């Protein structure tokens, strides 16, 4: 009596075990990210005020409202890109300088590394509140020092550009150690032979840094820029706790604009439309930066 061949199973034991590990994360991702994105996308095509349950379909009208909003075009987007550029570039320069300085043995090196990495342990909201007290125009320590040297204090958080400068300074203080940590790891992973050969030839430190360190560290730098630029574009907590977008919405960034339209002015459709526009901008910027990263890697 011939035995019928058993039906081939689609999943073996290892595949089933892998699925068991993936399913909880996939369920959380679906319920807390995918479904809200779908609901937000649907809401952006409707006339959806939070106090009005009608949710009338209006097509692309909400996107037109956002893209023709003078505040969005002349304040929010320039602020966002300027903040992203200043924060990333200055944090990168400071982080690279600190990483190069830390990439050598000296007395107290571990202690200095620990102190430099302390800002990474501070929540952005706590750092923003701390900076708000430090730059308070009445009793902040900065104005106390300026008054003591005869310069005179400034209303830091009342004027647009001084408040914007405090926001950028806070973000740099938070993220420069992050650049330092990653770049220091990159420096310590570089091969030692080219540097030893340059030292034998008597090459100056600047030429070693320019023609050896930077080219070999370039892929790590680009990865840091890509990750940090995308994260800086969606910054919310620091600005919200520090200035709330003020004075008169003059320091408002993209994420604050979407939040206020949806939950302060109760125009949920316009807020979600702004969020969708931001998602497209981040996607395009990420793809462009990724292509630059690919070309840099090939060149390296």
Phi, psi and omega in degrees: 000120182281141180266129180292137179295136180292144179294133184290131179281142179289325184235130174276185182296319180294319179295320179295320178295320178296320178296321178298327178283327185278325188304313179301315179295320179295322178295316178297317179298321181292313186285328187254352177232306186294311181296315175300324178295318179296316179296320179294320177297318177296319181295330183291346178259013184234165172266089191239093169270142184293342176261004181233111185279007187291315178058053182289137179287126182233005178070231184269014184297322181293323177294322177296321178298320180291313185288345176253005178286119181301324179295321180293319185279323188259344182238304190294305183293316174301318177300317184296311182289325177294317177298315181298315181294309183297315183296313184292314185293311183292319178297322179295314181297313179296315180297320179293318178298317179293322180296318178295319179294326182277350184274041176208154184277128174209166183290132181080020183298315182296321179295317180295319178299319179296317180295319181294331183269000180301320179302334178294340181269356182262131177294141181304324180295318178297318179297321179294317178297320178299315179294327179296323176287321181297321183260018175299135187285347182259313183226021177288148184296329180296313179292329176298316179294317180297320176295324182293327180267003174086011180275322183096139182285165180236148173280079191303315188263011181256333179258151189299305190283329175291319177296320179296322178295322177294321177298313179297317179299318179298316181293322177296316179300326180283323192253344176301319176298329177296315175299318180301315182297312183289319181291326176295319176297321177295318178298318183287346178266355181287148177293145184272341186300314180298323180289323177293322178294320178294323178293321177296322180285352179079027180289142180291160180298322181295317179293324176297316180294318185286317188259349178242303187295307184298311179301319181286334180269357186303316179300320179295319179298316182294320178299316178299317180297315182298310183297314184289324180296317179295320179292322180294328181298328183257021179299131180228306192297320182297312182290321181296318181282334185273308183235345185065018183090353182277176002282135178054043177064020184281342176250021183287132175258177187301314183297323178292323179299312180296319180295314184292321178298322185279317192244350174259311177270359174062020176265082186296324181293316180293321178297317179289326175297318176297320178296321178294321177297318177297322179297320178295318179298315179297319180297313181295314180298319179297319179294319179296315179295325179294322177294320176299318178300319179296318179294321180295319179297318179295320178294323179292000000 
